[in-house]
PDB file of C-alpha atoms in Angstrom:
ATOM      1  CA  UNK A 512     127.689  94.292 115.869  1.00  0.00           C
ATOM      2  CA  UNK A 513     125.371  95.786 118.443  1.00  0.00           C
ATOM      3  CA  UNK A 514     123.019  98.582 117.450  1.00  0.00           C
ATOM      4  CA  UNK A 515     122.345 101.392 119.859  1.00  0.00           C
ATOM      5  CA  UNK A 516     119.775 104.142 120.014  1.00  0.00           C
ATOM      6  CA  UNK A 517     120.743 106.915 117.604  1.00  0.00           C
ATOM      7  CA  UNK A 518     122.581 104.600 115.189  1.00  0.00           C
ATOM      8  CA  UNK A 519     121.622 104.493 111.533  1.00  0.00           C
ATOM      9  CA  UNK A 520     119.495 101.385 110.951  1.00  0.00           C
ATOM     10  CA  UNK A 521     121.224  98.902 108.627  1.00  0.00           C
ATOM     11  CA  UNK A 522     119.699  98.704 105.175  1.00  0.00           C
ATOM     12  CA  UNK A 523     117.559  95.668 104.352  1.00  0.00           C
ATOM     13  CA  UNK A 524     115.357  94.231 101.646  1.00  0.00           C
ATOM     14  CA  UNK A 525     113.518  90.950 102.283  1.00  0.00           C
ATOM     15  CA  UNK A 526     110.679  88.846 100.932  1.00  0.00           C
ATOM     16  CA  UNK A 527     107.692  88.910 103.279  1.00  0.00           C
ATOM     17  CA  UNK A 528     104.378  87.164 103.829  1.00  0.00           C
ATOM     18  CA  UNK A 529     101.505  87.839 101.474  1.00  0.00           C
ATOM     19  CA  UNK A 530     103.847  88.207  98.492  1.00  0.00           C
ATOM     20  CA  UNK A 531     105.155  91.479  99.885  1.00  0.00           C
ATOM     21  CA  UNK A 532     108.675  92.832  99.998  1.00  0.00           C
ATOM     22  CA  UNK A 533     109.944  95.014 102.822  1.00  0.00           C
ATOM     23  CA  UNK A 534     112.899  97.392 102.734  1.00  0.00           C
ATOM     24  CA  UNK A 535     114.318 100.214 104.795  1.00  0.00           C
ATOM     25  CA  UNK A 536     114.139 102.504 101.752  1.00  0.00           C
ATOM     26  CA  UNK A 537     110.402 101.904 101.262  1.00  0.00           C
ATOM     27  CA  UNK A 538     109.690 102.554 104.949  1.00  0.00           C
ATOM     28  CA  UNK A 539     111.565 105.871 105.229  1.00  0.00           C
ATOM     29  CA  UNK A 540     109.499 108.833 106.333  1.00  0.00           C
ATOM     30  CA  UNK A 541     107.450 106.964 108.942  1.00  0.00           C
ATOM     31  CA  UNK A 542     108.487 105.215 112.139  1.00  0.00           C
ATOM     32  CA  UNK A 543     108.149 101.426 112.209  1.00  0.00           C
ATOM     33  CA  UNK A 544     108.808  98.443 114.464  1.00  0.00           C
ATOM     34  CA  UNK A 545     111.223  95.753 113.306  1.00  0.00           C
ATOM     35  CA  UNK A 546     111.233  92.739 115.592  1.00  0.00           C
ATOM     36  CA  UNK A 547     113.323  89.582 115.389  1.00  0.00           C
ATOM     37  CA  UNK A 548     111.953  86.254 116.598  1.00  0.00           C
ATOM     38  CA  UNK A 549     113.619  82.812 116.761  1.00  0.00           C
ATOM     39  CA  UNK A 550     111.159  80.475 115.009  1.00  0.00           C
ATOM     40  CA  UNK A 551     107.727  80.640 113.417  1.00  0.00           C
ATOM     41  CA  UNK A 552     104.808  78.897 115.116  1.00  0.00           C
ATOM     42  CA  UNK A 553     106.522  78.186 118.433  1.00  0.00           C
ATOM     43  CA  UNK A 554     104.787  79.173 121.694  1.00  0.00           C
ATOM     44  CA  UNK A 555     106.913  82.231 122.559  1.00  0.00           C
ATOM     45  CA  UNK A 556     107.038  83.533 118.994  1.00  0.00           C
ATOM     46  CA  UNK A 557     103.300  83.012 118.528  1.00  0.00           C
ATOM     47  CA  UNK A 558     102.564  84.930 121.734  1.00  0.00           C
ATOM     48  CA  UNK A 559     104.849  87.757 120.605  1.00  0.00           C
ATOM     49  CA  UNK A 560     103.348  87.988 117.095  1.00  0.00           C
ATOM     50  CA  UNK A 561      99.775  87.904 118.383  1.00  0.00           C
ATOM     51  CA  UNK A 562     100.701  90.557 120.965  1.00  0.00           C
ATOM     52  CA  UNK A 563     101.999  92.879 118.237  1.00  0.00           C
ATOM     53  CA  UNK A 564      98.873  92.149 116.178  1.00  0.00           C
ATOM     54  CA  UNK A 565      96.618  93.043 119.105  1.00  0.00           C
ATOM     55  CA  UNK A 566      98.562  96.146 120.175  1.00  0.00           C
ATOM     56  CA  UNK A 567      99.593  97.627 116.827  1.00  0.00           C
ATOM     57  CA  UNK A 568      97.850  95.701 114.028  1.00  0.00           C
ATOM     58  CA  UNK A 569      95.950  98.075 111.796  1.00  0.00           C
ATOM     59  CA  UNK A 570      97.347 101.104 113.605  1.00  0.00           C
ATOM     60  CA  UNK A 571      99.448 104.000 112.412  1.00  0.00           C
ATOM     61  CA  UNK A 572     102.758 102.225 112.932  1.00  0.00           C
ATOM     62  CA  UNK A 573     104.040  99.489 110.650  1.00  0.00           C
ATOM     63  CA  UNK A 574     105.218  96.276 112.308  1.00  0.00           C
ATOM     64  CA  UNK A 575     107.563  93.811 110.593  1.00  0.00           C
ATOM     65  CA  UNK A 576     108.570  90.476 112.095  1.00  0.00           C
ATOM     66  CA  UNK A 577     111.842  88.849 110.981  1.00  0.00           C
ATOM     67  CA  UNK A 578     113.092  85.279 111.363  1.00  0.00           C
ATOM     68  CA  UNK A 579     115.474  83.013 109.485  1.00  0.00           C
ATOM     69  CA  UNK A 580     112.659  80.606 108.647  1.00  0.00           C
ATOM     70  CA  UNK A 581     111.987  79.767 104.995  1.00  0.00           C
ATOM     71  CA  UNK A 582     109.158  81.705 103.349  1.00  0.00           C
ATOM     72  CA  UNK A 583     106.878  78.636 103.297  1.00  0.00           C
ATOM     73  CA  UNK A 584     106.993  78.345 107.120  1.00  0.00           C
ATOM     74  CA  UNK A 585     106.460  82.093 107.512  1.00  0.00           C
ATOM     75  CA  UNK A 586     103.431  82.102 105.181  1.00  0.00           C
ATOM     76  CA  UNK A 587     101.892  79.190 107.095  1.00  0.00           C
ATOM     77  CA  UNK A 588     102.484  80.970 110.426  1.00  0.00           C
ATOM     78  CA  UNK A 589     100.994  84.260 109.174  1.00  0.00           C
ATOM     79  CA  UNK A 590      97.922  82.504 107.761  1.00  0.00           C
ATOM     80  CA  UNK A 591      97.351  80.303 110.827  1.00  0.00           C
ATOM     81  CA  UNK A 592      97.194  83.306 113.171  1.00  0.00           C
ATOM     82  CA  UNK A 593      95.740  85.752 110.618  1.00  0.00           C
ATOM     83  CA  UNK A 594      98.605  88.182 111.064  1.00  0.00           C
ATOM     84  CA  UNK A 595      98.012  91.307 109.009  1.00  0.00           C
ATOM     85  CA  UNK A 596     101.516  92.739 109.291  1.00  0.00           C
ATOM     86  CA  UNK A 597     104.414  91.402 107.180  1.00  0.00           C
ATOM     87  CA  UNK A 598     106.638  88.597 108.422  1.00  0.00           C
ATOM     88  CA  UNK A 599     109.954  88.641 106.556  1.00  0.00           C
ATOM     89  CA  UNK A 600     112.353  85.812 105.776  1.00  0.00           C
ATOM     90  CA  UNK A 601     116.036  86.414 106.485  1.00  0.00           C
ATOM     91  CA  UNK A 602     117.204  82.955 105.408  1.00  0.00           C
ATOM     92  CA  UNK A 603     120.649  84.271 104.482  1.00  0.00           C
ATOM     93  CA  UNK A 604     121.064  85.753 107.961  1.00  0.00           C
ATOM     94  CA  UNK A 605     122.457  89.018 106.594  1.00  0.00           C
ATOM     95  CA  UNK A 606     119.810  91.222 108.194  1.00  0.00           C
ATOM     96  CA  UNK A 607     119.875  89.509 111.602  1.00  0.00           C
ATOM     97  CA  UNK A 608     123.671  89.743 111.612  1.00  0.00           C
ATOM     98  CA  UNK A 609     123.546  93.443 110.658  1.00  0.00           C
ATOM     99  CA  UNK A 610     121.121  94.118 113.515  1.00  0.00           C
ATOM    100  CA  UNK A 611     123.191  92.053 115.961  1.00  0.00           C
ATOM    101  CA  UNK A 612     120.433  89.554 116.689  1.00  0.00           C
ATOM    102  CA  UNK A 613     122.223  86.390 115.489  1.00  0.00           C
ATOM    103  CA  UNK A 614     124.082  85.569 118.688  1.00  0.00           C
ATOM    104  CA  UNK A 615     125.682  82.773 120.674  1.00  0.00           C
ATOM    105  CA  UNK A 616     123.147  81.154 122.970  1.00  0.00           C
ATOM    106  CA  UNK A 617     123.344  78.384 125.531  1.00  0.00           C
ATOM    107  CA  UNK A 618     120.862  75.660 126.440  1.00  0.00           C
ATOM    108  CA  UNK A 619     121.507  72.673 128.703  1.00  0.00           C
ATOM    109  CA  UNK A 620     125.208  73.523 128.689  1.00  0.00           C
ATOM    110  CA  UNK A 621     125.416  73.464 124.883  1.00  0.00           C
ATOM    111  CA  UNK A 622     126.412  76.615 122.994  1.00  0.00           C
ATOM    112  CA  UNK A 623     124.926  77.369 119.589  1.00  0.00           C
ATOM    113  CA  UNK A 624     124.086  80.315 117.325  1.00  0.00           C
ATOM    114  CA  UNK A 625     120.492  81.487 117.317  1.00  0.00           C
ATOM    115  CA  UNK A 626     118.168  84.435 116.978  1.00  0.00           C
ATOM    116  CA  UNK A 627     117.954  86.805 119.918  1.00  0.00           C
ATOM    117  CA  UNK A 628     114.429  88.030 120.495  1.00  0.00           C
ATOM    118  CA  UNK A 629     114.824  91.791 119.955  1.00  0.00           C
ATOM    119  CA  UNK A 630     112.686  94.738 118.902  1.00  0.00           C
ATOM    120  CA  UNK A 631     113.827  97.957 117.218  1.00  0.00           C
ATOM    121  CA  UNK A 632     111.817 101.133 116.799  1.00  0.00           C
ATOM    122  CA  UNK A 633     113.137 102.867 113.686  1.00  0.00           C
ATOM    123  CA  UNK A 634     112.288 106.546 113.205  1.00  0.00           C
ATOM    124  CA  UNK A 635     111.259 108.206 109.949  1.00  0.00           C
ATOM    125  CA  UNK A 636     114.866 109.173 109.191  1.00  0.00           C
ATOM    126  CA  UNK A 637     115.997 105.539 109.391  1.00  0.00           C
ATOM    127  CA  UNK A 638     117.676 105.842 112.794  1.00  0.00           C
ATOM    128  CA  UNK A 639     117.274 103.463 115.714  1.00  0.00           C
ATOM    129  CA  UNK A 640     115.021 105.313 118.159  1.00  0.00           C
ATOM    130  CA  UNK A 641     114.656 102.514 120.729  1.00  0.00           C
ATOM    131  CA  UNK A 642     115.978  98.982 121.292  1.00  0.00           C
ATOM    132  CA  UNK A 643     114.524  96.196 123.419  1.00  0.00           C
ATOM    133  CA  UNK A 644     116.690  93.057 123.689  1.00  0.00           C
ATOM    134  CA  UNK A 645     115.928  89.608 125.091  1.00  0.00           C
ATOM    135  CA  UNK A 646     112.225  90.363 125.301  1.00  0.00           C
TER     136      UNK A 646
END
């Protein structure tokens, strides 16, 4: 499934770093950024997370990072880089599948399933306001 601007954002509820829980229901009423990244503590994902921290950390907009890593790896990543926004664990893959970010990829001629780096801006009504894919 591919989400487009104007679509209703799929519902979610996930465990997140710092003992938090994040859900679409709890975030309604305010816009937020939901970004999907392939793997905690890898160069590209670290650069992306630190970029969000620098640009939006502590600001008026909530940022939530999502990967399929186990919570232990996510906690370690968040602590190592002192990320103040929640990083959520989608180990089951249900959220990444609902947002269309679990896709077929190819590397060195080998095809496999993996996380597409994508960012969604969700408005206060729970609709997708903007989508950036393969960022």
